[in-house]
Structure formats: C-alpha cells, structure tokens
Short mmCIF file of C-alpha atoms in Angstrom, two decimals:
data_model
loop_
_atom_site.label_atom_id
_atom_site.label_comp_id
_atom_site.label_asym_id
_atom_site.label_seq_id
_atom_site.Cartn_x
_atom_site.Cartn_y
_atom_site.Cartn_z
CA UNK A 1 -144.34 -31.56 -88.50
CA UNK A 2 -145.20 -35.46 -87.96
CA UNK A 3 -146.10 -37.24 -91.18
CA UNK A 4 -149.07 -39.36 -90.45
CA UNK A 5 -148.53 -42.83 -92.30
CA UNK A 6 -150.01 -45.95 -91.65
CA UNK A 7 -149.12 -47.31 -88.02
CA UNK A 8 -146.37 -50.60 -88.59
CA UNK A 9 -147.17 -53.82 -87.18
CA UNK A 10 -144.80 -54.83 -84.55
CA UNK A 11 -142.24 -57.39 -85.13
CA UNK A 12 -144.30 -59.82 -82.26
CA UNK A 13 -147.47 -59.22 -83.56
CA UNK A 14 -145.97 -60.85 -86.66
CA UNK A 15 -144.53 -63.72 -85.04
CA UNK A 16 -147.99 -64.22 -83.68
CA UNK A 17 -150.04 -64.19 -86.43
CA UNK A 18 -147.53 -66.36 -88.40
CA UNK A 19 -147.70 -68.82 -85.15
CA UNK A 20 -151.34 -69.03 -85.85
CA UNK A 21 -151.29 -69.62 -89.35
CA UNK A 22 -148.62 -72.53 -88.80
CA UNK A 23 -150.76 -74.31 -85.96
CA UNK A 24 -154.39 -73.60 -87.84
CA UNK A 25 -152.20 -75.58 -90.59
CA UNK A 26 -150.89 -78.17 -88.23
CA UNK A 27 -154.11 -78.63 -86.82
CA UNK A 28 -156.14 -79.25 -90.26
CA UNK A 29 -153.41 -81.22 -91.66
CA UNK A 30 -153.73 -83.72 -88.48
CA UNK A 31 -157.33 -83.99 -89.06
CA UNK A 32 -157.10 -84.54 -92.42
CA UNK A 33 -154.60 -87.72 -92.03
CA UNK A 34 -156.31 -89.06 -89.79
CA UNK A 35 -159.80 -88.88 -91.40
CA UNK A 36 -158.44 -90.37 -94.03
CA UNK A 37 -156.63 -93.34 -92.73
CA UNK A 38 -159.83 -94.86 -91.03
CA UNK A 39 -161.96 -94.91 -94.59
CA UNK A 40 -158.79 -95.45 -96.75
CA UNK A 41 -159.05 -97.56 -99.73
CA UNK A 42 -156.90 -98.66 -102.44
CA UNK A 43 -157.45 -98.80 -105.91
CA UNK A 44 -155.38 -101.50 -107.98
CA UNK A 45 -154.86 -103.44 -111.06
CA UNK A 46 -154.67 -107.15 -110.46
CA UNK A 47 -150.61 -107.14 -111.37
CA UNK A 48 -150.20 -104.35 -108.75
CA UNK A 49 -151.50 -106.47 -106.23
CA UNK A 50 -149.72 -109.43 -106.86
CA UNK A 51 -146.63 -107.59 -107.42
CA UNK A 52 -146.97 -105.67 -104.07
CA UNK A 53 -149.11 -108.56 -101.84
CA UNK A 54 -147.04 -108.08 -98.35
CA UNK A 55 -147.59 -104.22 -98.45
CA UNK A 56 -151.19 -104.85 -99.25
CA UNK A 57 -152.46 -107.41 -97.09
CA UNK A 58 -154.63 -106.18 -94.30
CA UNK A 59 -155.63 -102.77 -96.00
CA UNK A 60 -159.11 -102.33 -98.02
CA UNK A 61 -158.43 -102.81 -101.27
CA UNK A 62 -160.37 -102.14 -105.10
CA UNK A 63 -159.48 -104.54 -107.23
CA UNK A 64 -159.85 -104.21 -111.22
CA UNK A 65 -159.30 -106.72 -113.60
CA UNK A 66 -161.13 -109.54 -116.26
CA UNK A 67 -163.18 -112.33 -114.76
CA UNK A 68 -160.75 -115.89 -115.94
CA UNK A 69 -162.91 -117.06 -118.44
CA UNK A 70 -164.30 -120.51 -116.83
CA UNK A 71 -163.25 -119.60 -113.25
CA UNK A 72 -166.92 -118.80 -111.68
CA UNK A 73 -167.52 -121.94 -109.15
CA UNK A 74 -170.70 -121.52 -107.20
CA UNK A 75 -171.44 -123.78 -104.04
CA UNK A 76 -174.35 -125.53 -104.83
CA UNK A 77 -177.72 -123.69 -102.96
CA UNK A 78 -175.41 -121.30 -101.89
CA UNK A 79 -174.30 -117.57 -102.82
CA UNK A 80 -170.59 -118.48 -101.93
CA UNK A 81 -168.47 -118.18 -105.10
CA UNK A 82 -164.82 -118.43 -106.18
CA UNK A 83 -163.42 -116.99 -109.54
CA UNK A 84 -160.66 -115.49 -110.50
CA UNK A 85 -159.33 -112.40 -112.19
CA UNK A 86 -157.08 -111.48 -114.26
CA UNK A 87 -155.39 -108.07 -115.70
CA UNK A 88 -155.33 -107.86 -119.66
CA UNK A 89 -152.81 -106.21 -122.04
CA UNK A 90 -151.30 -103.54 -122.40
CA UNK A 91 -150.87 -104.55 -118.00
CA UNK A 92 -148.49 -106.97 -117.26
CA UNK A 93 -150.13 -110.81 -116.81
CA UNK A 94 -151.63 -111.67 -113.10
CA UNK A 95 -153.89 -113.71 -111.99
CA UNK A 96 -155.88 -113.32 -108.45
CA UNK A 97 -158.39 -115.56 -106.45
CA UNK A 98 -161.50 -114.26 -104.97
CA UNK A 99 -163.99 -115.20 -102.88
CA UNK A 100 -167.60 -113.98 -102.64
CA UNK A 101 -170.94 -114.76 -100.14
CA UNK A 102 -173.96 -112.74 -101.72
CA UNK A 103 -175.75 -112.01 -104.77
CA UNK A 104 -173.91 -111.05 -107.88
CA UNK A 105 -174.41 -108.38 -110.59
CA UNK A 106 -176.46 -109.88 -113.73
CA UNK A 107 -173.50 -108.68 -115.81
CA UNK A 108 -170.78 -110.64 -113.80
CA UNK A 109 -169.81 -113.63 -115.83
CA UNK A 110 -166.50 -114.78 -117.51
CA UNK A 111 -164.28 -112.24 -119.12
CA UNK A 112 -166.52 -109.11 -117.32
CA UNK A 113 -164.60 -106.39 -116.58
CA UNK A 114 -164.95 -106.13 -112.62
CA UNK A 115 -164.10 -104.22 -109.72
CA UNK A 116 -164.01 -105.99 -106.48
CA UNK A 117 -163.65 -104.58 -102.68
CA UNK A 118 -162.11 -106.70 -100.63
CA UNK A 119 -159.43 -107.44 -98.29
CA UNK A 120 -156.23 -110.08 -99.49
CA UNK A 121 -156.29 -113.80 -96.86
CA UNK A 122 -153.31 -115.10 -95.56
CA UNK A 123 -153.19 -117.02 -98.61
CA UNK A 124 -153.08 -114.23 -100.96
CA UNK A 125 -156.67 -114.67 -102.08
CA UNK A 126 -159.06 -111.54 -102.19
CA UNK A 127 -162.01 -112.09 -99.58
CA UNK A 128 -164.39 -109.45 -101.31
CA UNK A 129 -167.09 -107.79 -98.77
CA UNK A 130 -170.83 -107.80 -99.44
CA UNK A 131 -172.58 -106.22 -102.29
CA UNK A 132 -168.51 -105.69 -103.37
CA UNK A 133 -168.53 -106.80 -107.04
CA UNK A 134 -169.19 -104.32 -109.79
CA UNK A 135 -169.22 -105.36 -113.25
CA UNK A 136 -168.86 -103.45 -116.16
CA UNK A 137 -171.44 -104.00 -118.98
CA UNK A 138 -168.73 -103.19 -122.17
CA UNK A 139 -172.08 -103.64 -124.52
CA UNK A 140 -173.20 -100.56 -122.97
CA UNK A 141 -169.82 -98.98 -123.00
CA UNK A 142 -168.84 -99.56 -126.45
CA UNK A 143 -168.60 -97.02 -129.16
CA UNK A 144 -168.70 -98.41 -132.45
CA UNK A 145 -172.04 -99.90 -131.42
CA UNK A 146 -173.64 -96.26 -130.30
CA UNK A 147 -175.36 -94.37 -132.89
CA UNK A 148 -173.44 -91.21 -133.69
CA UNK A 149 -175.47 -88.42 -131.92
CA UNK A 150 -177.22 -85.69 -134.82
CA UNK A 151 -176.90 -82.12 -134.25
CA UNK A 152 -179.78 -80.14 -133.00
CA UNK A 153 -180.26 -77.59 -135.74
CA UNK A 154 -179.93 -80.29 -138.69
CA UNK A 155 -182.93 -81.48 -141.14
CA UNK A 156 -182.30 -85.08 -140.02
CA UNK A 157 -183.12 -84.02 -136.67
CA UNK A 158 -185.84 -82.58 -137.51
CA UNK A 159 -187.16 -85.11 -139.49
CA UNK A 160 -186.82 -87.54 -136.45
CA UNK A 161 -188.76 -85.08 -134.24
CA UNK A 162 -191.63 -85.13 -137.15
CA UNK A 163 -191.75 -89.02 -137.64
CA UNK A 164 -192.32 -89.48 -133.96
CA UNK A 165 -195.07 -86.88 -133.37
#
C-alpha cells in the first residue's frame, strides 16, 4: 500500500518562490525611495534649522515657528516682504529670516504662528515659494474661548432647538 499525502514542494521550487518574493520586495522598495526623494519635504522647528543649517540647505523645507513681533517689512507697492521667525518655549530660542514675493494670509501678522515652505539662501535666510505662508488663526484654535459643546439628549439642548424654531 502507498499512502496518498499531499505531494511536497521541491527544495528549488522553494528557492524560487522565495527569489521572487525578495526581488518583488527589492523592486517596490526602489520605487518607493525614489518616489519619495523627488517630492521630499522637511518639516522643522525654527531651532532645528538653525541648529542643523549645512545639512539643510538646498532641500525643501517646512518651517514652523512665531512671526518676531515688529519684523514684517514690506517693499513699498510691492508684495516682497522680509520678517522673521522665531521658535517659542518650551523649544530652544532661534531666530530665522525669510523672504516672501506674493500675497499673504489675512491672519499673518506679528507673533502668528506660521508655517513657511521654502528653501534656506546661501546666507542662511529662508526664500519661501509662492502661496508658501500659512498662518495659524490661535482665536479660532483656542479652547477656553469655545463654548463647551451640550449633549444631544439634554433639556438645554432641547430648549436651544425650541428657541430657534
């Protein structure tokens, strides 16, 4: 009698498969790397750029920090501005130029929280690209000043739902 089991796999039909799992890998690890080097971007506090500036120059860069109270200069009848930023405690103290050629947020103004995209000058100064300046609105962001939300099944809601019909 011949016992019928399951047929084995033989030992190079093994080393195949496992070669085509390690070059599928390869392969999909190569594209990855280099997908991601061409739209690569850098996120950074102020005193991480200024404490890494070499390593950073020449490479697309998000910088976050506090507009230097006083620091907005605007060419006059231009859109070409210079200002600086700054990171705040508990981050160590830095301070960063930045230059700008377009129209700017209505919330950017001294001591905004901002993120800029740019790339760092020769001269260590952040040349930030069009439409690149977000500001942060911290009115908008700031609890104590939200009203505390009311549950949906309580009589206060309902009474609000009443009053406005």
């Amino acid at each position: 009698m011949t016992s019928m089991g399951a047929p084995s796999a033989s030992r190079a039909t093994g080393v195949k498969i496992l070669a085509s799992v390690g070059l599928v890998t390869l392969v999909c690890g190569f594209v990855l790397k280099s997908s991601m080097k061409a739209g690569a971007e850098y996120y950074k506090h102020v005193d991480e750029v200024m404490g890494n500036i070499d390593s950073l120059r020449g490479k697309r860069l998000q910088v976050h920090g506090n507009v230097v109270d006083g620091s907005i200069e605007q060419a006059k009848g231009t859109l070409l501005y210079r200002f600086k930023i700054e990171s705040r405690p508990p981050r160590a103290p830095a301070v960063i130029t930045a230059t700008y050629n377009g129209l700017v947020p209505d919330t950017f103004k001294s001591g905004a929280e901002v993120v800029a995209k740019g790339t760092l000058t020769p001269d260590n100064q952040l040349a930030v690209v069009p439409d690149g300046i977000m500001a942060k609105c911290p009115s908008k962001y700031d609890a104590d000043k939200q009203k505390p939300a009311v549950p949906a099944g309580s009589t206060e809601a309902a009474a609000n739902v009443a009053a406005k019909l």
